PDB file of C-alpha atoms in Angstrom:
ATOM      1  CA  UNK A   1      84.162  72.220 100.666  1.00 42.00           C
ATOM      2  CA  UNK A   2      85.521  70.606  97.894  1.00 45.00           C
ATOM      3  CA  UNK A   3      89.395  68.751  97.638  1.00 50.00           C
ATOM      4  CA  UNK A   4      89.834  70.434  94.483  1.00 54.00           C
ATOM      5  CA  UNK A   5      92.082  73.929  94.941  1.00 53.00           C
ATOM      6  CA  UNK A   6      91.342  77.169  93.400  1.00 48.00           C
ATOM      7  CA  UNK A   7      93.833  78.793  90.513  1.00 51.00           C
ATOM      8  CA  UNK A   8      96.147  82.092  91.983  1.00 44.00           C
ATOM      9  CA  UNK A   9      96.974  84.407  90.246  1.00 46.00           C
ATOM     10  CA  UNK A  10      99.798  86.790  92.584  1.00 44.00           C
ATOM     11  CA  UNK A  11     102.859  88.366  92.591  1.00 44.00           C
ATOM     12  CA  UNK A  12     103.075  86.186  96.247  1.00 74.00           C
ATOM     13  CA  UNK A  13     102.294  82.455  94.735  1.00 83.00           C
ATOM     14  CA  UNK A  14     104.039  80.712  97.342  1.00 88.00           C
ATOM     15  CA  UNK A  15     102.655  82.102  99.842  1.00 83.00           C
ATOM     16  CA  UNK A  16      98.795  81.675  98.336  1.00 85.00           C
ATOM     17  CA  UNK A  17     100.038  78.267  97.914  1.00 91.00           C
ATOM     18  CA  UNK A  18     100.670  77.517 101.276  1.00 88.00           C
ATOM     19  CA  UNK A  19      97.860  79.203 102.684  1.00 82.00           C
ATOM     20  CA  UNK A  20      95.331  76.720 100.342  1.00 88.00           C
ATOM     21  CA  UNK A  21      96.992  73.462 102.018  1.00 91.00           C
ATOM     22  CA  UNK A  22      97.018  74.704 105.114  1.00 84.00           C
ATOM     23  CA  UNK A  23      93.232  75.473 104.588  1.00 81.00           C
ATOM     24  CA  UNK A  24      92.687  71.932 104.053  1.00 87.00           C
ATOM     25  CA  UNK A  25      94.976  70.506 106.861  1.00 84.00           C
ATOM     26  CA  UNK A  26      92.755  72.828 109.122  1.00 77.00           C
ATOM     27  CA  UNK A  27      89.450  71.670 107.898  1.00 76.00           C
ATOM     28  CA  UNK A  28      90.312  67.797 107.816  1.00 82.00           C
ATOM     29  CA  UNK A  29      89.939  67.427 103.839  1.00 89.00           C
ATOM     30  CA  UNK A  30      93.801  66.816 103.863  1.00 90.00           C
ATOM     31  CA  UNK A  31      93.347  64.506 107.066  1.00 89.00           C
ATOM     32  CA  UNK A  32      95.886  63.829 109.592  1.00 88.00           C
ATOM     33  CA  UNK A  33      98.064  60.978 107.946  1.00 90.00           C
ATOM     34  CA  UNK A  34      96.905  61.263 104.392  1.00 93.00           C
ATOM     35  CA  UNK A  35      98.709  61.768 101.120  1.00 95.00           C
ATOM     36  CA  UNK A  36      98.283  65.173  99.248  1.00 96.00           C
ATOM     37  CA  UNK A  37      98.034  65.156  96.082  1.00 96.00           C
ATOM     38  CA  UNK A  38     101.241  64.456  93.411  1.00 95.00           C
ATOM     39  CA  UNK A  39     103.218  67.929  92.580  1.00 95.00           C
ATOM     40  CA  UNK A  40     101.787  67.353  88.869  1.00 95.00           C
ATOM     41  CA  UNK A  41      98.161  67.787  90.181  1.00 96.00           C
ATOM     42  CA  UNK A  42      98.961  70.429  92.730  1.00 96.00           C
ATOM     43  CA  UNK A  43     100.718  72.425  89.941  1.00 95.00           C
ATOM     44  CA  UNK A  44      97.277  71.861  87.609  1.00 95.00           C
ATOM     45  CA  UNK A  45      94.782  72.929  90.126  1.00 93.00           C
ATOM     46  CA  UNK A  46      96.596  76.149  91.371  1.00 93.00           C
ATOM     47  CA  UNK A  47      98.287  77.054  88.087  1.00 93.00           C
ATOM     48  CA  UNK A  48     101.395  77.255  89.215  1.00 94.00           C
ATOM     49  CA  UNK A  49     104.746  76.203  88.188  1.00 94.00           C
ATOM     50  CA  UNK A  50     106.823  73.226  89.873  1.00 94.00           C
ATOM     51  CA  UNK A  51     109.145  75.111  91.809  1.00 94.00           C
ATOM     52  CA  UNK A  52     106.280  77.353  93.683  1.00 94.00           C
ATOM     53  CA  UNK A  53     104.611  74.077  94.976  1.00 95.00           C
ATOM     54  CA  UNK A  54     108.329  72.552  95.701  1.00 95.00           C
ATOM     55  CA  UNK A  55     108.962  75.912  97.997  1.00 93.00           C
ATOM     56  CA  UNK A  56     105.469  75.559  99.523  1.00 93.00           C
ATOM     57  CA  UNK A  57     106.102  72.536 100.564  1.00 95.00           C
ATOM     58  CA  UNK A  58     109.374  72.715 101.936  1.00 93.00           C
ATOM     59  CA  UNK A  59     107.445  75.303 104.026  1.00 88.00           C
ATOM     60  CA  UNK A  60     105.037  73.296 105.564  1.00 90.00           C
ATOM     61  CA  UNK A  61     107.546  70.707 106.049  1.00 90.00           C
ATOM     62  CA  UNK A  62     109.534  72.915 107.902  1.00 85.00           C
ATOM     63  CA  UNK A  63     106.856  74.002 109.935  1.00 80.00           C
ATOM     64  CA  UNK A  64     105.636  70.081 111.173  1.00 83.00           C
ATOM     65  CA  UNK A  65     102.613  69.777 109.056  1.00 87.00           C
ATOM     66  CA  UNK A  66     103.622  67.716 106.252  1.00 92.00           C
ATOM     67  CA  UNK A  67     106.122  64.868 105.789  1.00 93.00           C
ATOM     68  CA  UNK A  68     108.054  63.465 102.471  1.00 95.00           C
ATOM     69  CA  UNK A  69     108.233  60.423 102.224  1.00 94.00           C
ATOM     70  CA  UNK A  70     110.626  59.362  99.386  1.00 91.00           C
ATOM     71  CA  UNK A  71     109.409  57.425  96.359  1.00 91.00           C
ATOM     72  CA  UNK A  72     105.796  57.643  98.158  1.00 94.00           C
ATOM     73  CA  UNK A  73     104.890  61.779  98.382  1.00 95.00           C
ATOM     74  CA  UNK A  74     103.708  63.974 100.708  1.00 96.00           C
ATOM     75  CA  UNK A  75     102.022  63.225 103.823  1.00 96.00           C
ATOM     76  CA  UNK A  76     100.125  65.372 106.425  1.00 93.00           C
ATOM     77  CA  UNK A  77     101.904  64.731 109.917  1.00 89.00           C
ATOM     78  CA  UNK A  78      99.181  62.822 112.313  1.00 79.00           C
ATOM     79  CA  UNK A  79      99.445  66.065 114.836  1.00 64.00           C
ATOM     80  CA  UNK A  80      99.968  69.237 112.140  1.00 50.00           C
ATOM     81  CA  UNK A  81      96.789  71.216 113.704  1.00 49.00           C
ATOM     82  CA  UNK A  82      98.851  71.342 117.249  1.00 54.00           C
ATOM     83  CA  UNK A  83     102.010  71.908 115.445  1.00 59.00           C
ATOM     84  CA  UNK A  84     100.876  74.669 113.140  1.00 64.00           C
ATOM     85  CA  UNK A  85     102.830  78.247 113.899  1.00 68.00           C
ATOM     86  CA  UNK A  86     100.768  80.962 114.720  1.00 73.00           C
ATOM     87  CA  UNK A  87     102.214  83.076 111.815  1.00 71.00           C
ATOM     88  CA  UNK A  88     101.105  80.395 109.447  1.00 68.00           C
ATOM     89  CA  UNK A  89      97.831  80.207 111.070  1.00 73.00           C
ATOM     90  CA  UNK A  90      97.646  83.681 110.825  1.00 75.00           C
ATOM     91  CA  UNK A  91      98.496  84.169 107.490  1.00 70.00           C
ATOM     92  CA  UNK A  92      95.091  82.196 106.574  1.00 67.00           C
ATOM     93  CA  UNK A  93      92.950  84.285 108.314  1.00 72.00           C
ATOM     94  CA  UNK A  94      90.087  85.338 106.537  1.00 74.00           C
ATOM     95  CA  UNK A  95      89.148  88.939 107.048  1.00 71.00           C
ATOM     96  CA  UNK A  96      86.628  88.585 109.316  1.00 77.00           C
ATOM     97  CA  UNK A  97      88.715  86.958 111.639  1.00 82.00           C
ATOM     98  CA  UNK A  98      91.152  89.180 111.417  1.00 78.00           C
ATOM     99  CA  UNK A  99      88.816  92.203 112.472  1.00 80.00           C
ATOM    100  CA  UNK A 100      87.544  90.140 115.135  1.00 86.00           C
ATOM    101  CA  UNK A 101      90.879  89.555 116.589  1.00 86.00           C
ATOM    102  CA  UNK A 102      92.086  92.989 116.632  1.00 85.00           C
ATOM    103  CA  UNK A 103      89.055  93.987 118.329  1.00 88.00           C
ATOM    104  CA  UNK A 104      89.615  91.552 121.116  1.00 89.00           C
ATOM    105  CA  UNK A 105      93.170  92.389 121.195  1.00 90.00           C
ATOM    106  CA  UNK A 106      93.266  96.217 120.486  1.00 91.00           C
ATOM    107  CA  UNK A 107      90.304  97.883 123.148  1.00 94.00           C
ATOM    108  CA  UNK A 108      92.013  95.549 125.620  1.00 94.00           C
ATOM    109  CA  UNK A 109      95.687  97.287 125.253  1.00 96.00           C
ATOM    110  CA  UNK A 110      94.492 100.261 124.733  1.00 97.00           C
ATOM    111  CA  UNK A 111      92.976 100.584 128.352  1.00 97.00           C
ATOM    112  CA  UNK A 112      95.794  98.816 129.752  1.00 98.00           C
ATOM    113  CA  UNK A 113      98.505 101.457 128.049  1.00 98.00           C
ATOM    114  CA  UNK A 114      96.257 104.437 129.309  1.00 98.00           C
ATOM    115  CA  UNK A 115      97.147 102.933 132.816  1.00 97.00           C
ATOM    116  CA  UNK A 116     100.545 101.590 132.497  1.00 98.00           C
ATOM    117  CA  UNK A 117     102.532 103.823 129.786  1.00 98.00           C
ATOM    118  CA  UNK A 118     105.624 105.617 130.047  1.00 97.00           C
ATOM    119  CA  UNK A 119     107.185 109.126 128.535  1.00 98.00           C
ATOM    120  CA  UNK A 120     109.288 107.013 126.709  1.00 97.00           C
ATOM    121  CA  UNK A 121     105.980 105.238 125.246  1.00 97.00           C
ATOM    122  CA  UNK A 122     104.228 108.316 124.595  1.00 98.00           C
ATOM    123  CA  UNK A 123     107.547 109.529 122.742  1.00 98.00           C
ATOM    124  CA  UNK A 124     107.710 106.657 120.883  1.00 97.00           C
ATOM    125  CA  UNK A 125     103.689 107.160 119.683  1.00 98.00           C
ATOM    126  CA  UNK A 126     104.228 110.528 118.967  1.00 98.00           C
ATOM    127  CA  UNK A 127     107.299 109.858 116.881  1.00 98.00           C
ATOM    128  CA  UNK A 128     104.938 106.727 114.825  1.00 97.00           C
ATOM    129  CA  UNK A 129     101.990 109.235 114.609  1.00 96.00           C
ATOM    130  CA  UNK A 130     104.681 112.135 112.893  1.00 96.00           C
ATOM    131  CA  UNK A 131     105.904 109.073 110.520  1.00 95.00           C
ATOM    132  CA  UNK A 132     102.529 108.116 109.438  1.00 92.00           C
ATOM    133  CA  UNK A 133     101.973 111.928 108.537  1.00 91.00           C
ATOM    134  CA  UNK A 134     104.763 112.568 106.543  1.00 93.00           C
ATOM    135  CA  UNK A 135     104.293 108.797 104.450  1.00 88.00           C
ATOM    136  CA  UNK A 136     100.829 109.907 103.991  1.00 86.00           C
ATOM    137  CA  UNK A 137     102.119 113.581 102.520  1.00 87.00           C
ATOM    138  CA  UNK A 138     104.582 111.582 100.106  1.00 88.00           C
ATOM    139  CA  UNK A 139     101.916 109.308  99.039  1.00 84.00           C
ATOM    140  CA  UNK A 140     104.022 106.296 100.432  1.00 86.00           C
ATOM    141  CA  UNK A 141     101.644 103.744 101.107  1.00 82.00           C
ATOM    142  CA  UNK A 142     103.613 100.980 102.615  1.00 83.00           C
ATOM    143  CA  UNK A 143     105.122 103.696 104.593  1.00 88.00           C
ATOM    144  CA  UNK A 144     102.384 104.809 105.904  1.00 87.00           C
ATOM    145  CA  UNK A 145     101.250 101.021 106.919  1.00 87.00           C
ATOM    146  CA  UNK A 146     104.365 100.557 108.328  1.00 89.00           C
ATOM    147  CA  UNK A 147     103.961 103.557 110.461  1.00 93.00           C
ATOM    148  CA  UNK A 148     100.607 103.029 111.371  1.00 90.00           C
ATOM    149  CA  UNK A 149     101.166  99.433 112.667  1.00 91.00           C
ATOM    150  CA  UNK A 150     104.365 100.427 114.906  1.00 94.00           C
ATOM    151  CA  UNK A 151     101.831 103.051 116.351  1.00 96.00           C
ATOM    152  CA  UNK A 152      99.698  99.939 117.454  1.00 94.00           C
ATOM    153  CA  UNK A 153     102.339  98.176 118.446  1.00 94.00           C
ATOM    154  CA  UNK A 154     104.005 100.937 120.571  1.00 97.00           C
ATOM    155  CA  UNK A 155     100.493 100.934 122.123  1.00 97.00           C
ATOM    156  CA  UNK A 156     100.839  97.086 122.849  1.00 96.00           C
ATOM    157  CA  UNK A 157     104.228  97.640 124.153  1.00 96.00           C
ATOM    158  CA  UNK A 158     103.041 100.597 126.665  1.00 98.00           C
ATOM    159  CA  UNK A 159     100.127  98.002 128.231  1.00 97.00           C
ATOM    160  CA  UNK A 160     103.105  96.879 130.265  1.00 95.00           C
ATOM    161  CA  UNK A 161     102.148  93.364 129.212  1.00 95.00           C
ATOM    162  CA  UNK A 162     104.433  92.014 127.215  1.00 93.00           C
ATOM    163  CA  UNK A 163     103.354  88.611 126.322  1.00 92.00           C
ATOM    164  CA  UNK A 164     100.395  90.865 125.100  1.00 91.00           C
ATOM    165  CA  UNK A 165     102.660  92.928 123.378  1.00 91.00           C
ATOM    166  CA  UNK A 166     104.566  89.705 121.747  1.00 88.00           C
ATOM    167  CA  UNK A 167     101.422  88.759 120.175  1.00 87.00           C
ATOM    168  CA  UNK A 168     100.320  91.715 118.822  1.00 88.00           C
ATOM    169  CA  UNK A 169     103.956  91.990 117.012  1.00 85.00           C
ATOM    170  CA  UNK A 170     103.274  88.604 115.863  1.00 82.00           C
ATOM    171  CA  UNK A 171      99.682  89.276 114.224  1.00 82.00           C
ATOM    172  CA  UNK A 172     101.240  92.233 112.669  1.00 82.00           C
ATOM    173  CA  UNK A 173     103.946  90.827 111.063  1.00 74.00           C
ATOM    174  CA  UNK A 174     101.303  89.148 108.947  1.00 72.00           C
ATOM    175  CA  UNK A 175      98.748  91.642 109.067  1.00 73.00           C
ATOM    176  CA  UNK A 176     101.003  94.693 107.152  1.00 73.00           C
ATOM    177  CA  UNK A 177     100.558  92.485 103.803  1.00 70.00           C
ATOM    178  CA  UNK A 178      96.710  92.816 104.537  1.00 68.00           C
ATOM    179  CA  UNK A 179      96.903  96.602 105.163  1.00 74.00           C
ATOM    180  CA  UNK A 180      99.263  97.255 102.624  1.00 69.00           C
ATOM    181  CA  UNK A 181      96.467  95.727 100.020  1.00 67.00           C
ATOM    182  CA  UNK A 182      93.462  97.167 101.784  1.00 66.00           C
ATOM    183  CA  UNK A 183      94.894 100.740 101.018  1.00 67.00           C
ATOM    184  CA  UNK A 184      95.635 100.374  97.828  1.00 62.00           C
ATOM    185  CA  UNK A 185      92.318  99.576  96.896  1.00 57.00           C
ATOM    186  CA  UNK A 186      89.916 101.447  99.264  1.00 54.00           C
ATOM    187  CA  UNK A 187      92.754 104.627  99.879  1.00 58.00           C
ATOM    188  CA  UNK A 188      93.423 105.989 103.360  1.00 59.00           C
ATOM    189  CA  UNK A 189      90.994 106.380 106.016  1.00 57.00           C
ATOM    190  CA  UNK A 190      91.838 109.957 106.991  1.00 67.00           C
ATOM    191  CA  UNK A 191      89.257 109.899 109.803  1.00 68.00           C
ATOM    192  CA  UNK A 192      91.650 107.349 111.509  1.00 80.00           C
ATOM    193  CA  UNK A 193      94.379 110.352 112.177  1.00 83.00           C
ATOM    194  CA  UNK A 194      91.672 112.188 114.038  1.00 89.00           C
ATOM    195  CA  UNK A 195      91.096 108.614 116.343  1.00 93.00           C
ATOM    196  CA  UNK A 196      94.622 107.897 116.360  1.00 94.00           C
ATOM    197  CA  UNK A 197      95.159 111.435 117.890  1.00 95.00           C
ATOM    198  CA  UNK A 198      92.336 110.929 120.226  1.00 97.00           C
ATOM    199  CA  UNK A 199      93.728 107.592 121.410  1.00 98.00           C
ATOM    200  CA  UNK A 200      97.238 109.315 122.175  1.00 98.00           C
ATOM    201  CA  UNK A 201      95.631 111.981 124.174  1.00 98.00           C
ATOM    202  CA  UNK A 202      93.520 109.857 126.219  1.00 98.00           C
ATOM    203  CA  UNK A 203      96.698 107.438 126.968  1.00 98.00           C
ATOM    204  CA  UNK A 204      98.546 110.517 127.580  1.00 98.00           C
ATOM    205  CA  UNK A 205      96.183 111.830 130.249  1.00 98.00           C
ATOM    206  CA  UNK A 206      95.251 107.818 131.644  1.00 98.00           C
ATOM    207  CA  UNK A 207      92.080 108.128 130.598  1.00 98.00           C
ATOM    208  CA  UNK A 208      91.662 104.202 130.048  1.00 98.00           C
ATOM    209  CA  UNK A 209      87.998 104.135 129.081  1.00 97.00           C
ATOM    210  CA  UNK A 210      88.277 107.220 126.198  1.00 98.00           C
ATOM    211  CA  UNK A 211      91.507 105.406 125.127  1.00 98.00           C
ATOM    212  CA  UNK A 212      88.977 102.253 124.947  1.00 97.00           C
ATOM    213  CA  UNK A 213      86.782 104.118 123.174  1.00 96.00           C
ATOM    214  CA  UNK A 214      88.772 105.203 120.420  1.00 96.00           C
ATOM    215  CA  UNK A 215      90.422 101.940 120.146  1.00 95.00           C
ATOM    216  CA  UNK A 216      86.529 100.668 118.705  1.00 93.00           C
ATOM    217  CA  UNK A 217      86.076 103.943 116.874  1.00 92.00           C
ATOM    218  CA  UNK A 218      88.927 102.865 114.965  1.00 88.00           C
ATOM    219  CA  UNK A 219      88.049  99.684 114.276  1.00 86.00           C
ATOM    220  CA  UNK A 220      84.870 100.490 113.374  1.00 86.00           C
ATOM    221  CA  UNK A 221      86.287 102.573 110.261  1.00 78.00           C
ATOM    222  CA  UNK A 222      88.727  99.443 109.812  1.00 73.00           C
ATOM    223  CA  UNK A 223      85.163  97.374 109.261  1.00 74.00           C
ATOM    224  CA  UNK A 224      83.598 100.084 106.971  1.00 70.00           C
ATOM    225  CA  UNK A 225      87.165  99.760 104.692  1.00 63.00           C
ATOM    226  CA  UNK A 226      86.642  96.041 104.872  1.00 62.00           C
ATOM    227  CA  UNK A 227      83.190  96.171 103.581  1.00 66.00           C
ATOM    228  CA  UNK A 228      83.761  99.001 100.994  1.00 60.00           C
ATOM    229  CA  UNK A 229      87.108  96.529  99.792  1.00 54.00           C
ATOM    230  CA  UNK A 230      84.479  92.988  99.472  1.00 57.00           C
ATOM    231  CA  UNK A 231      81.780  94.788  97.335  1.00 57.00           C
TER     232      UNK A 231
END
């Protein structure tokens, strides 16, 4: 892969920004100890203006991959990989990675909330799944997103794990952005409120392997949207 970075062009810059350095920290072509390049030549190769590479790199500062050196530039720290925070390294996941990762994650929790959950957990799914509805009905997408991912995460919070549940929260705090873009260019799955539905009743009634079940039926549909979104 080459040094050179790719022109964005988003309403997020700073964030696109960040994710491109971090891309190179990760795969050693900005290698532990070496100087980036100036804020003129980052600024060239992106597009971008002066104070979107400025923020981006008080970012990664902040976070312990990069150092300023004054009157010398930028530096990446000799131990950035180990210091990286997950939501950074999460926010440069590439889609693939990120289905992967739920599907570890998601099948898992799902049998462990059929087992573990609570009334007050099913309440709280019930009350997500209603939410979702009525976003979808108003044509709210982020709404609906926003619904549907405190559905997953009420489903991560009834596994009784809650380191488990921690790190879904954490995935998802990235992952809504995804989402949000996903549906507005491929639309809603409406198939996934007949597997959500499915994967409430089978937690309701402890039924750990249907609740697995629909946990990959889902995800399968999540794969199909991915597809359908990179053609």
């Amino acid at each position: 892969m080459p040094a050179r970075l790719s022109p964005v062009r988003s309403r997020k810059l700073c964030d696109l920004v960040i994710q491109q350095i971090q891309e190179k920290i990760s795969l050693g072509i900005f290698a532990p100890g070496a100087k980036i390049p100036t804020e003129p030549t980052l600024m060239a190769q992106l597009g971008v203006g002066r104070s979107t590479v400025r923020e981006a790199i008080r970012v990664l500062v902040s976070a312990g991959l990069l150092e300023v050196r004054q009157g010398d530039g930028t530096y990446v720290l000799s131990r950035a990989s180990g210091q990286e925070p997950l939501e950074y390294r999460l926010r440069r996941a590439t889609a693939g990675e990120i289905r992967e990762v739920r599907r570890i994650i998601e099948v898992e929790t799902a049998r462990l909330a059929a087992s573990n959950r609570t009334e007050l957990d099913l309440a709280t799914m019930r009350e997500c799944l209603a939410r979702k509805k009525a976003a979808m009905t108003a044509g709210d997408t982020h709404g609906y997103v926003t619904a549907d991912i405190a559905f997953h995460s009420a489903v991560a919070a009834a596994s009784g794990n809650s380191l488990l549940a921690d790190l879904y929260r954490s995935f998802c705090m990235v992952f809504q952005d995804f989402l949000d873009h996903l549906i507005a260019d491929v639309g809603v799955n409406r198939f996934q409120d007949h597997i959500h539905n499915g994967l409430l009743d089978a937690i309701t009634s402890q039924d750990a392997e249907a609740a697995a079940r629909f946990a990959m039926e889902g995800l399968d549909h999540f794969t199909h949207d991915i597809k359908a979104l990179e053609q």
